[in-house]
Structures are given as C-alpha cells and as structure tokens.
Amino acid sequence: MSTRWFRPEISKLPAYVSGKRSEREDIIKLSSNEVPFGTIPEVAKAVAEKIQGINRYPDMANADIVATLAERENWPEDGIVVSNGSTALLEKILQAVTTPGGDVVYPWRSFEAYPIAILAAGGNPVPVPLREDGTQDLDAMLAKVTPETRCVMLCSPNNPTGTALGHAQTERFVEAIPESVPIIIDEAYIHFANPENVQDGLAIARKHPNVIVARTFSKVYGLAGLRIGYVLTSAEMATGIRAIATPFGVNLLAQAAGVAALEQREAVERVAQEIVHLRDELRAQAQQLGFEVPRSEANFLWFAKDARGNKLDGERFEEVCREEGILVRKLGDDGVRVTVAEKEGGLRLLAALRRLSAN
C-alpha cells in the first residue's frame, strides 16, 4: 500500500479476510457465523413497513431501539449506545480512548478486527496468546497492563475458539485493573452461551463504570445484513461514546428490524436453542472421530488439531470441506472455524471429518 496519502501505520494494517464464496450452487456457507434460518417473519414485516420512508433520515438518537433495549436488559437508557454494528462501535471507542502509541491489551487469537482497529486508532497492539486449550489467559493479560495501557479488550465467548470466561475470574480481572482504563467485554455470541459457563458482563458493568459490554444483532437475531450493534455501560462512559459515534449511523430499516427482533423473544430463543443443540451434537460426533474440539459457547466450532492430536493442516481441512460442499474459515496457521448451521451443513461437515480422520 502506498503511504503517499495515508499515515505510515495504515500500510501495516493486517487485511480483514471475509468468509469465502463459491460458484457452486449447492454450497453451504459455514465461514461467517451467520444464523442460517432466514429472517423472522415479524422482523421482515417491520422492515417492509418502513421501506417507503427511506427518503428520510433515521432517528439519530435511536430512541425506539434504545428504549426497547433498556426494558429488555433492565439497563438505564443513558447507558446505551447503538450504532452500525458493534465493530464500528469498538473502532470509535478505540479512537477516542487510545493515545498515539498507547497500549491496547487483548487476547489472541481472537476477533480479527481487533488489531486492525487498534492500529487504525494509532494504538500499539499488545496481543496475549491464548492458553493451549484455547481459553484466554487473564493472568498473562493482567501482567501486560502498565501505565501505558489505554484499553483492555476481552472476547467471551471468544471468536474463533468458542471458549468463554467464567464470571468469578472475569470479575477478579476487572477489579485488578485501574478504573482509569476502559475494559471492553465483547459479548457478540453471549446468547448461545450457557449462563453457568460464562461471565455476566452486565452485572460487572453495573459495579464498574469503566466496563463496556458490546453486543450485536448480527448473530442470534439474524440481522447481519443490516449492521446494528450496541454497548451497555455507565452513563458517563456512554456520553463520551455517543459523542464520537457516527451520526445517523443506524439506518431506518435496521432500527425497525432491531426493535421487532427484540420483541420476538420466543422466536429468538428457539433459534438459540436449535443452534446450541446442533453445536453440542456436532462437537460430540467430531470428538468421536478423534478431533479435539474445545467446548464452544458460541455458534461455531474450532479445529486446531487433527484426529491424531497433531497440528491441523488447515489448507487440507478447508479443501476437503469444500469438496463436501461447505465453506469454512481458515484463520492463518492457527486452525479452522466452522459455523454451526442447519442439519445438512452438519452432515457435510461430518462427511469431511470422516475423510480427514481416515487419512
């Protein structure tokens, strides 16, 4: 990349690689952690009813969706910020809190957008390797927090390993960090998690004004194509985030869809339950074939080792899956993430795993 027009550090940004596409008509995409069941009818109806009004700007305050979220999450409205995807909010927060060269501590491997957003904000990425079992090493992360630290990021359930932090360990970690340091807990996949196995980010944020809980409508709510996410935090923190959020960032259709999705609680719960059932079933079958798969609290499974316990050949894994009619997500040399989707996708994955385990 040329540095003729851009800051020198922009040329160092790692490219975000989206899920692959295929020309094959019957291919099943298991590479982007999307919900496969289509749009909830009531949500589609709410969007259709607003389509004739798209010549007007949306409500910049996102008042309807903020009010609905406040009721749903039992959270003060002045502590909620909604924008065009949780990733966009994370980027804005980092731009606001990171000083040039300031450290941002985060787990790795985790969401690919983190190092990109940190560098774009002018910060210094401080990745902390996961443990061998794919869990976040909070002690190692805490050891990296210094007076130069401007932000700490957690991802639980973690993308791409699916592993989650426990509540007690997360609370201890937060309490050990100075209140002057913002802590982001990315809970994009929280709706697929067993509450007994994962942190209660909102309970922690109620006690710590520097904690920001980030969530999205792209996963369990099935609104990935409309780009809408939100954070729940203290009123003081939210005021600062709101000041730098993109004006009119949430379009008219996304606002309508978000409110409708929140109102369809039973339908959303059914989606989560179906995904969890398929996820646990697939993991058990993969383990029977010899694959070590971490317990996932998200809507995907992580493969880092082959059926013999050796480092996974990600290219071979990806190739065999494609031959079986599914697209999966190879993440560098670390492993392959596979989205849990409808039953046919699972059957094709198992066919691929049987071939891989036999070689």
mmCIF file of C-alpha atoms in Angstrom:
data_model
loop_
_atom_site.group_PDB
_atom_site.id
_atom_site.type_symbol
_atom_site.label_atom_id
_atom_site.label_comp_id
_atom_site.label_asym_id
_atom_site.label_seq_id
_atom_site.Cartn_x
_atom_site.Cartn_y
_atom_site.Cartn_z
ATOM 1 C CA MET A 1 0.000 0.000 0.000
ATOM 2 C CA SER A 2 1.241 3.483 -0.858
ATOM 3 C CA THR A 3 1.964 5.889 2.015
ATOM 4 C CA ARG A 4 1.602 8.877 -0.296
ATOM 5 C CA TRP A 5 -1.766 9.880 1.143
ATOM 6 C CA PHE A 6 -2.060 7.759 4.276
ATOM 7 C CA ARG A 7 -0.410 7.663 7.675
ATOM 8 C CA PRO A 8 2.575 5.262 7.614
ATOM 9 C CA GLU A 9 0.928 2.895 10.102
ATOM 10 C CA ILE A 10 -2.019 2.363 7.740
ATOM 11 C CA SER A 11 0.250 0.357 5.441
ATOM 12 C CA LYS A 12 0.875 -2.019 8.355
ATOM 13 C CA LEU A 13 -2.783 -2.854 8.882
ATOM 14 C CA PRO A 14 -3.480 -6.580 8.505
ATOM 15 C CA ALA A 15 -6.169 -7.253 5.938
ATOM 16 C CA TYR A 16 -9.507 -8.459 7.274
ATOM 17 C CA VAL A 17 -10.344 -11.569 5.281
ATOM 18 C CA SER A 18 -14.060 -12.222 4.967
ATOM 19 C CA GLY A 19 -15.638 -15.630 4.553
ATOM 20 C CA LYS A 20 -15.026 -17.205 1.150
ATOM 21 C CA ARG A 21 -17.579 -17.551 -1.629
ATOM 22 C CA SER A 22 -18.091 -20.334 -4.149
ATOM 23 C CA GLU A 23 -19.543 -20.688 -7.629
ATOM 24 C CA ARG A 24 -21.118 -23.999 -6.618
ATOM 25 C CA GLU A 25 -24.880 -23.543 -6.364
ATOM 26 C CA ASP A 26 -25.461 -26.000 -3.536
ATOM 27 C CA ILE A 27 -22.557 -24.804 -1.394
ATOM 28 C CA ILE A 28 -23.354 -24.170 2.278
ATOM 29 C CA LYS A 29 -21.537 -21.231 3.818
ATOM 30 C CA LEU A 30 -20.173 -22.093 7.264
ATOM 31 C CA SER A 31 -17.492 -19.411 7.291
ATOM 32 C CA SER A 32 -19.086 -16.245 8.684
ATOM 33 C CA ASN A 33 -21.013 -17.276 11.821
ATOM 34 C CA GLU A 34 -24.357 -16.313 10.332
ATOM 35 C CA VAL A 35 -27.667 -17.721 11.553
ATOM 36 C CA PRO A 36 -28.999 -19.965 8.754
ATOM 37 C CA PHE A 37 -32.741 -19.891 9.389
ATOM 38 C CA GLY A 38 -33.675 -16.764 7.457
ATOM 39 C CA THR A 39 -35.435 -13.689 8.771
ATOM 40 C CA ILE A 40 -38.106 -13.927 11.456
ATOM 41 C CA PRO A 41 -41.389 -13.093 9.619
ATOM 42 C CA GLU A 42 -42.374 -10.331 12.050
ATOM 43 C CA VAL A 43 -38.973 -8.707 11.559
ATOM 44 C CA ALA A 44 -39.297 -8.869 7.774
ATOM 45 C CA LYS A 45 -42.750 -7.290 8.056
ATOM 46 C CA ALA A 46 -41.418 -4.449 10.215
ATOM 47 C CA VAL A 47 -38.728 -3.717 7.631
ATOM 48 C CA ALA A 48 -41.220 -3.830 4.744
ATOM 49 C CA GLU A 49 -43.472 -1.325 6.504
ATOM 50 C CA LYS A 50 -40.613 1.189 6.699
ATOM 51 C CA ILE A 51 -39.300 0.817 3.160
ATOM 52 C CA GLN A 52 -41.358 3.698 1.757
ATOM 53 C CA GLY A 53 -39.798 6.068 4.266
ATOM 54 C CA ILE A 54 -36.153 5.650 3.312
ATOM 55 C CA ASN A 55 -36.079 9.089 1.704
ATOM 56 C CA ARG A 56 -35.949 10.438 5.271
ATOM 57 C CA TYR A 57 -33.051 10.325 7.687
ATOM 58 C CA PRO A 58 -33.435 7.872 10.563
ATOM 59 C CA ASP A 59 -33.805 8.961 14.177
ATOM 60 C CA MET A 60 -30.251 9.896 15.158
ATOM 61 C CA ALA A 61 -30.936 9.119 18.825
ATOM 62 C CA ASN A 62 -32.180 5.594 18.007
ATOM 63 C CA ALA A 63 -34.846 6.303 20.629
ATOM 64 C CA ASP A 64 -37.137 3.336 19.931
ATOM 65 C CA ILE A 65 -34.437 0.711 19.966
ATOM 66 C CA VAL A 66 -32.695 2.260 22.976
ATOM 67 C CA ALA A 67 -35.971 2.209 24.918
ATOM 68 C CA THR A 68 -36.630 -1.402 23.912
ATOM 69 C CA LEU A 69 -33.103 -2.453 24.872
ATOM 70 C CA ALA A 70 -33.393 -0.644 28.201
ATOM 71 C CA GLU A 71 -36.535 -2.590 29.054
ATOM 72 C CA ARG A 72 -35.160 -5.896 27.769
ATOM 73 C CA GLU A 73 -31.797 -5.644 29.563
ATOM 74 C CA ASN A 74 -33.017 -3.681 32.603
ATOM 75 C CA TRP A 75 -30.425 -1.048 31.785
ATOM 76 C CA PRO A 76 -30.644 2.774 32.015
ATOM 77 C CA GLU A 77 -31.251 4.400 28.640
ATOM 78 C CA ASP A 78 -28.440 6.878 29.222
ATOM 79 C CA GLY A 79 -26.006 3.954 29.389
ATOM 80 C CA ILE A 80 -26.904 2.513 25.966
ATOM 81 C CA VAL A 81 -25.298 3.474 22.660
ATOM 82 C CA VAL A 82 -26.467 1.964 19.362
ATOM 83 C CA SER A 83 -24.570 2.196 16.085
ATOM 84 C CA ASN A 84 -23.969 0.483 12.740
ATOM 85 C CA GLY A 85 -22.540 -2.738 14.135
ATOM 86 C CA SER A 86 -20.614 -3.494 17.300
ATOM 87 C CA THR A 87 -17.345 -3.477 15.338
ATOM 88 C CA ALA A 88 -17.971 0.139 14.326
ATOM 89 C CA LEU A 89 -18.559 1.000 17.976
ATOM 90 C CA LEU A 90 -15.349 -0.757 19.029
ATOM 91 C CA GLU A 91 -13.438 1.219 16.402
ATOM 92 C CA LYS A 92 -14.886 4.515 17.617
ATOM 93 C CA ILE A 93 -14.189 3.701 21.262
ATOM 94 C CA LEU A 94 -10.571 2.858 20.485
ATOM 95 C CA GLN A 95 -10.160 6.068 18.506
ATOM 96 C CA ALA A 96 -11.484 8.016 21.480
ATOM 97 C CA VAL A 97 -9.505 6.387 24.306
ATOM 98 C CA THR A 98 -6.217 5.452 22.632
ATOM 99 C CA THR A 99 -3.357 7.940 22.596
ATOM 100 C CA PRO A 100 -0.669 7.696 19.873
ATOM 101 C CA GLY A 101 1.374 4.635 20.725
ATOM 102 C CA GLY A 102 -0.805 3.798 23.721
ATOM 103 C CA ASP A 103 -1.107 0.097 24.526
ATOM 104 C CA VAL A 104 -4.281 -1.898 23.956
ATOM 105 C CA VAL A 105 -4.169 -5.343 25.570
ATOM 106 C CA TYR A 106 -6.267 -8.106 24.010
ATOM 107 C CA PRO A 107 -6.319 -11.926 23.687
ATOM 108 C CA TRP A 108 -5.022 -13.635 20.558
ATOM 109 C CA ARG A 109 -6.193 -15.485 18.639
ATOM 110 C CA SER A 110 -9.449 -13.598 18.827
ATOM 111 C CA PHE A 111 -11.631 -11.450 16.567
ATOM 112 C CA GLU A 112 -9.583 -10.415 13.529
ATOM 113 C CA ALA A 113 -10.842 -6.832 13.628
ATOM 114 C CA TYR A 114 -9.132 -6.066 16.956
ATOM 115 C CA PRO A 115 -5.551 -5.456 15.755
ATOM 116 C CA ILE A 116 -6.834 -3.608 12.693
ATOM 117 C CA ALA A 117 -8.964 -1.264 14.806
ATOM 118 C CA ILE A 118 -6.157 -0.694 17.315
ATOM 119 C CA LEU A 119 -3.617 0.227 14.647
ATOM 120 C CA ALA A 120 -6.135 2.422 12.828
ATOM 121 C CA ALA A 121 -6.689 4.303 16.092
ATOM 122 C CA GLY A 122 -2.955 4.913 16.406
ATOM 123 C CA GLY A 123 -2.563 2.489 19.285
ATOM 124 C CA ASN A 124 0.008 -0.198 19.979
ATOM 125 C CA PRO A 125 -1.487 -3.713 19.836
ATOM 126 C CA VAL A 126 -0.460 -5.912 22.778
ATOM 127 C CA PRO A 127 -1.729 -9.408 21.927
ATOM 128 C CA VAL A 128 -1.638 -12.019 24.683
ATOM 129 C CA PRO A 129 -1.573 -15.642 23.462
ATOM 130 C CA LEU A 130 -4.389 -17.967 24.423
ATOM 131 C CA ARG A 131 -3.670 -20.992 26.545
ATOM 132 C CA GLU A 132 -3.131 -24.321 24.831
ATOM 133 C CA ASP A 133 -6.810 -25.191 25.372
ATOM 134 C CA GLY A 134 -7.985 -22.057 23.547
ATOM 135 C CA THR A 135 -9.011 -20.115 26.657
ATOM 136 C CA GLN A 136 -7.954 -16.571 27.498
ATOM 137 C CA ASP A 137 -5.043 -16.245 29.925
ATOM 138 C CA LEU A 138 -6.219 -13.465 32.238
ATOM 139 C CA ASP A 139 -3.135 -13.639 34.446
ATOM 140 C CA ALA A 140 -0.893 -13.119 31.426
ATOM 141 C CA MET A 141 -3.122 -10.286 30.218
ATOM 142 C CA LEU A 142 -3.014 -8.602 33.616
ATOM 143 C CA ALA A 143 0.784 -8.798 33.566
ATOM 144 C CA LYS A 144 0.751 -6.776 30.337
ATOM 145 C CA VAL A 145 -1.256 -3.907 31.852
ATOM 146 C CA THR A 146 1.070 -0.963 32.514
ATOM 147 C CA PRO A 147 0.746 2.816 32.956
ATOM 148 C CA GLU A 148 0.873 2.953 29.132
ATOM 149 C CA THR A 149 -2.269 0.833 28.775
ATOM 150 C CA ARG A 150 -5.194 2.779 27.317
ATOM 151 C CA CYS A 151 -7.705 -0.041 26.920
ATOM 152 C CA VAL A 152 -8.167 -3.747 27.633
ATOM 153 C CA MET A 153 -10.340 -5.994 25.476
ATOM 154 C CA LEU A 154 -11.924 -9.341 26.310
ATOM 155 C CA CYS A 155 -13.938 -11.547 23.966
ATOM 156 C CA SER A 156 -16.229 -14.049 25.642
ATOM 157 C CA PRO A 157 -17.373 -16.305 24.115
ATOM 158 C CA ASN A 158 -14.154 -15.942 22.163
ATOM 159 C CA ASN A 159 -14.140 -15.806 18.386
ATOM 160 C CA PRO A 160 -12.828 -18.161 16.934
ATOM 161 C CA THR A 161 -12.271 -20.724 19.713
ATOM 162 C CA GLY A 162 -15.772 -20.532 21.228
ATOM 163 C CA THR A 163 -14.348 -20.727 24.753
ATOM 164 C CA ALA A 164 -15.774 -18.491 27.463
ATOM 165 C CA LEU A 165 -14.554 -16.764 30.594
ATOM 166 C CA GLY A 166 -16.146 -17.634 33.922
ATOM 167 C CA HIS A 167 -17.861 -14.909 35.909
ATOM 168 C CA ALA A 168 -15.680 -15.010 39.020
ATOM 169 C CA GLN A 169 -12.397 -14.905 37.112
ATOM 170 C CA THR A 170 -13.637 -12.053 34.923
ATOM 171 C CA GLU A 171 -14.748 -10.041 37.936
ATOM 172 C CA ARG A 172 -11.386 -10.546 39.658
ATOM 173 C CA PHE A 173 -9.617 -9.449 36.494
ATOM 174 C CA VAL A 174 -11.689 -6.281 36.173
ATOM 175 C CA GLU A 175 -11.162 -5.410 39.829
ATOM 176 C CA ALA A 176 -7.382 -5.676 39.382
ATOM 177 C CA ILE A 177 -7.290 -3.082 36.590
ATOM 178 C CA PRO A 178 -7.280 0.660 37.375
ATOM 179 C CA GLU A 179 -10.649 2.323 36.851
ATOM 180 C CA SER A 180 -8.915 4.807 34.552
ATOM 181 C CA VAL A 181 -8.516 2.039 31.949
ATOM 182 C CA PRO A 182 -11.612 1.225 29.841
ATOM 183 C CA ILE A 183 -12.369 -2.501 29.613
ATOM 184 C CA ILE A 184 -14.375 -3.775 26.654
ATOM 185 C CA ILE A 185 -16.125 -7.137 27.035
ATOM 186 C CA ASP A 186 -17.185 -8.279 23.575
ATOM 187 C CA GLU A 187 -20.280 -10.449 24.039
ATOM 188 C CA ALA A 188 -21.286 -10.872 20.402
ATOM 189 C CA TYR A 189 -22.037 -14.570 20.965
ATOM 190 C CA ILE A 190 -23.406 -14.392 24.513
ATOM 191 C CA HIS A 191 -26.889 -15.553 23.504
ATOM 192 C CA PHE A 192 -25.546 -19.012 22.588
ATOM 193 C CA ALA A 193 -23.772 -19.473 25.933
ATOM 194 C CA ASN A 194 -24.856 -21.408 28.995
ATOM 195 C CA PRO A 195 -25.144 -18.702 31.697
ATOM 196 C CA GLU A 196 -23.412 -21.033 34.155
ATOM 197 C CA ASN A 197 -20.309 -21.164 31.948
ATOM 198 C CA VAL A 198 -19.831 -17.517 31.063
ATOM 199 C CA GLN A 199 -19.395 -14.114 32.664
ATOM 200 C CA ASP A 200 -22.361 -11.857 33.391
ATOM 201 C CA GLY A 201 -20.943 -8.776 31.732
ATOM 202 C CA LEU A 202 -23.850 -6.576 32.701
ATOM 203 C CA ALA A 203 -23.522 -7.455 36.390
ATOM 204 C CA ILE A 204 -19.852 -6.498 36.215
ATOM 205 C CA ALA A 205 -20.577 -3.286 34.318
ATOM 206 C CA ARG A 206 -23.131 -2.239 36.949
ATOM 207 C CA LYS A 207 -20.321 -2.135 39.508
ATOM 208 C CA HIS A 208 -17.519 -0.798 37.320
ATOM 209 C CA PRO A 209 -18.102 2.406 35.303
ATOM 210 C CA ASN A 210 -15.086 1.701 33.072
ATOM 211 C CA VAL A 211 -16.561 -1.567 31.746
ATOM 212 C CA ILE A 212 -18.203 -1.537 28.314
ATOM 213 C CA VAL A 213 -20.278 -4.550 27.233
ATOM 214 C CA ALA A 214 -20.538 -4.822 23.441
ATOM 215 C CA ARG A 215 -23.273 -6.834 21.742
ATOM 216 C CA THR A 216 -24.660 -7.260 18.251
ATOM 217 C CA PHE A 217 -27.828 -8.007 16.299
ATOM 218 C CA SER A 218 -25.797 -9.879 13.655
ATOM 219 C CA LYS A 219 -25.772 -13.257 15.385
ATOM 220 C CA VAL A 220 -28.750 -14.747 17.232
ATOM 221 C CA TYR A 221 -31.098 -12.016 15.942
ATOM 222 C CA GLY A 222 -30.120 -12.774 12.333
ATOM 223 C CA LEU A 223 -29.608 -9.171 11.208
ATOM 224 C CA ALA A 224 -26.032 -9.384 9.897
ATOM 225 C CA GLY A 225 -27.028 -7.726 6.625
ATOM 226 C CA LEU A 226 -28.419 -4.623 8.328
ATOM 227 C CA ARG A 227 -25.421 -3.788 10.557
ATOM 228 C CA ILE A 228 -26.598 -2.889 14.036
ATOM 229 C CA GLY A 229 -24.825 -3.267 17.362
ATOM 230 C CA TYR A 230 -24.834 -1.672 20.780
ATOM 231 C CA VAL A 231 -22.930 -1.195 24.005
ATOM 232 C CA LEU A 232 -24.167 -1.111 27.585
ATOM 233 C CA THR A 233 -22.061 0.827 30.053
ATOM 234 C CA SER A 234 -22.129 3.635 32.595
ATOM 235 C CA ALA A 235 -23.865 6.897 31.715
ATOM 236 C CA GLU A 236 -20.522 8.688 31.971
ATOM 237 C CA MET A 237 -18.833 6.321 29.540
ATOM 238 C CA ALA A 238 -21.832 6.282 27.195
ATOM 239 C CA THR A 239 -21.827 10.077 26.950
ATOM 240 C CA GLY A 240 -18.296 10.004 25.572
ATOM 241 C CA ILE A 241 -19.029 7.149 23.170
ATOM 242 C CA ARG A 242 -22.186 8.826 21.926
ATOM 243 C CA ALA A 243 -20.211 11.981 21.184
ATOM 244 C CA ILE A 244 -17.964 10.183 18.707
ATOM 245 C CA ALA A 245 -20.470 7.699 17.245
ATOM 246 C CA THR A 246 -21.290 8.075 13.554
ATOM 247 C CA PRO A 247 -24.247 10.485 13.104
ATOM 248 C CA PHE A 248 -27.319 8.703 11.699
ATOM 249 C CA GLY A 249 -25.226 5.529 11.933
ATOM 250 C CA VAL A 250 -28.183 3.155 12.230
ATOM 251 C CA ASN A 251 -30.368 3.234 9.143
ATOM 252 C CA LEU A 252 -34.157 3.334 9.224
ATOM 253 C CA LEU A 253 -34.635 -0.320 8.299
ATOM 254 C CA ALA A 254 -32.086 -1.529 10.833
ATOM 255 C CA GLN A 255 -33.809 0.410 13.610
ATOM 256 C CA ALA A 256 -37.174 -1.127 12.741
ATOM 257 C CA ALA A 257 -35.673 -4.607 12.491
ATOM 258 C CA GLY A 258 -33.847 -4.250 15.795
ATOM 259 C CA VAL A 259 -36.974 -3.291 17.706
ATOM 260 C CA ALA A 260 -39.000 -6.067 16.067
ATOM 261 C CA ALA A 261 -36.302 -8.665 16.777
ATOM 262 C CA LEU A 262 -36.168 -7.714 20.450
ATOM 263 C CA GLU A 263 -39.937 -8.102 20.650
ATOM 264 C CA GLN A 264 -39.784 -11.629 19.160
ATOM 265 C CA ARG A 265 -38.220 -13.112 22.261
ATOM 266 C CA GLU A 266 -39.635 -16.630 21.892
ATOM 267 C CA ALA A 267 -38.616 -16.907 18.236
ATOM 268 C CA VAL A 268 -35.087 -15.741 19.034
ATOM 269 C CA GLU A 269 -34.869 -18.221 21.914
ATOM 270 C CA ARG A 270 -35.859 -21.027 19.550
ATOM 271 C CA VAL A 271 -33.056 -20.015 17.185
ATOM 272 C CA ALA A 272 -30.523 -20.084 20.024
ATOM 273 C CA GLN A 273 -31.746 -23.436 21.324
ATOM 274 C CA GLU A 274 -31.610 -25.049 17.885
ATOM 275 C CA ILE A 275 -28.071 -23.788 17.276
ATOM 276 C CA VAL A 276 -26.905 -24.945 20.720
ATOM 277 C CA HIS A 277 -28.409 -28.400 20.174
ATOM 278 C CA LEU A 278 -26.733 -28.773 16.772
ATOM 279 C CA ARG A 279 -23.443 -27.382 18.111
ATOM 280 C CA ASP A 280 -23.191 -29.808 21.004
ATOM 281 C CA GLU A 281 -24.250 -32.729 18.836
ATOM 282 C CA LEU A 282 -21.630 -31.903 16.184
ATOM 283 C CA ARG A 283 -18.893 -31.436 18.771
ATOM 284 C CA ALA A 284 -19.627 -34.826 20.316
ATOM 285 C CA GLN A 285 -19.528 -36.521 16.916
ATOM 286 C CA ALA A 286 -16.289 -34.746 15.982
ATOM 287 C CA GLN A 287 -14.733 -35.924 19.237
ATOM 288 C CA GLN A 288 -15.806 -39.489 18.494
ATOM 289 C CA LEU A 289 -13.809 -39.212 15.267
ATOM 290 C CA GLY A 290 -10.740 -38.190 17.262
ATOM 291 C CA PHE A 291 -10.796 -34.403 16.889
ATOM 292 C CA GLU A 292 -10.052 -32.279 19.945
ATOM 293 C CA VAL A 293 -12.692 -29.549 19.865
ATOM 294 C CA PRO A 294 -12.897 -27.012 22.705
ATOM 295 C CA ARG A 295 -16.260 -26.681 24.409
ATOM 296 C CA SER A 296 -17.965 -23.906 22.490
ATOM 297 C CA GLU A 297 -20.342 -21.358 23.970
ATOM 298 C CA ALA A 298 -20.908 -19.743 20.563
ATOM 299 C CA ASN A 299 -22.437 -20.755 17.223
ATOM 300 C CA PHE A 300 -19.275 -22.297 15.814
ATOM 301 C CA LEU A 301 -16.643 -24.959 16.479
ATOM 302 C CA TRP A 302 -12.856 -24.584 16.446
ATOM 303 C CA PHE A 303 -10.477 -27.135 14.956
ATOM 304 C CA ALA A 304 -6.786 -26.613 15.786
ATOM 305 C CA LYS A 305 -5.634 -30.248 15.845
ATOM 306 C CA ASP A 306 -6.252 -33.203 13.585
ATOM 307 C CA ALA A 307 -7.733 -36.547 14.601
ATOM 308 C CA ARG A 308 -4.313 -37.730 15.759
ATOM 309 C CA GLY A 309 -3.682 -34.763 18.014
ATOM 310 C CA ASN A 310 -1.216 -33.084 15.661
ATOM 311 C CA LYS A 311 -1.342 -29.502 14.425
ATOM 312 C CA LEU A 312 -4.153 -29.185 11.913
ATOM 313 C CA ASP A 313 -3.363 -28.863 8.219
ATOM 314 C CA GLY A 314 -5.809 -26.020 7.671
ATOM 315 C CA GLU A 315 -5.478 -25.955 3.895
ATOM 316 C CA ARG A 316 -6.270 -29.652 3.620
ATOM 317 C CA PHE A 317 -9.180 -29.294 6.054
ATOM 318 C CA GLU A 318 -10.581 -26.388 4.035
ATOM 319 C CA GLU A 319 -10.130 -28.265 0.753
ATOM 320 C CA VAL A 320 -11.923 -31.413 1.924
ATOM 321 C CA CYS A 321 -14.770 -29.348 3.349
ATOM 322 C CA ARG A 322 -15.151 -27.538 0.037
ATOM 323 C CA GLU A 323 -15.267 -30.871 -1.789
ATOM 324 C CA GLU A 324 -18.080 -31.911 0.553
ATOM 325 C CA GLY A 325 -19.984 -28.723 -0.252
ATOM 326 C CA ILE A 326 -19.247 -26.425 2.688
ATOM 327 C CA LEU A 327 -17.169 -23.272 3.082
ATOM 328 C CA VAL A 328 -15.266 -22.961 6.357
ATOM 329 C CA ARG A 329 -12.929 -20.304 7.748
ATOM 330 C CA LYS A 330 -9.191 -20.978 7.905
ATOM 331 C CA LEU A 331 -7.538 -18.463 10.226
ATOM 332 C CA GLY A 332 -3.857 -18.252 9.433
ATOM 333 C CA ASP A 333 -1.975 -21.305 10.625
ATOM 334 C CA ASP A 334 -3.885 -21.445 13.908
ATOM 335 C CA GLY A 335 -6.878 -23.516 12.902
ATOM 336 C CA VAL A 336 -10.247 -23.588 11.182
ATOM 337 C CA ARG A 337 -13.548 -22.229 12.458
ATOM 338 C CA VAL A 338 -16.787 -23.847 11.340
ATOM 339 C CA THR A 339 -20.170 -22.197 11.798
ATOM 340 C CA VAL A 340 -22.973 -24.359 13.151
ATOM 341 C CA ALA A 341 -25.858 -24.136 10.705
ATOM 342 C CA GLU A 342 -28.765 -26.253 9.532
ATOM 343 C CA LYS A 343 -28.602 -30.047 9.714
ATOM 344 C CA GLU A 344 -27.428 -30.525 6.123
ATOM 345 C CA GLY A 345 -24.377 -28.382 6.823
ATOM 346 C CA GLY A 346 -23.597 -30.548 9.822
ATOM 347 C CA LEU A 347 -23.921 -33.742 7.793
ATOM 348 C CA ARG A 348 -21.489 -32.413 5.203
ATOM 349 C CA LEU A 349 -19.052 -31.397 7.934
ATOM 350 C CA LEU A 350 -19.167 -34.893 9.413
ATOM 351 C CA ALA A 351 -18.527 -36.383 5.973
ATOM 352 C CA ALA A 352 -15.446 -34.181 5.682
ATOM 353 C CA LEU A 353 -14.278 -35.106 9.184
ATOM 354 C CA ARG A 354 -14.616 -38.822 8.423
ATOM 355 C CA ARG A 355 -12.420 -38.413 5.348
ATOM 356 C CA LEU A 356 -9.865 -36.374 7.265
ATOM 357 C CA SER A 357 -9.740 -38.804 10.184
ATOM 358 C CA ALA A 358 -9.209 -41.755 7.835
ATOM 359 C CA ASN A 359 -6.115 -40.259 6.163
#
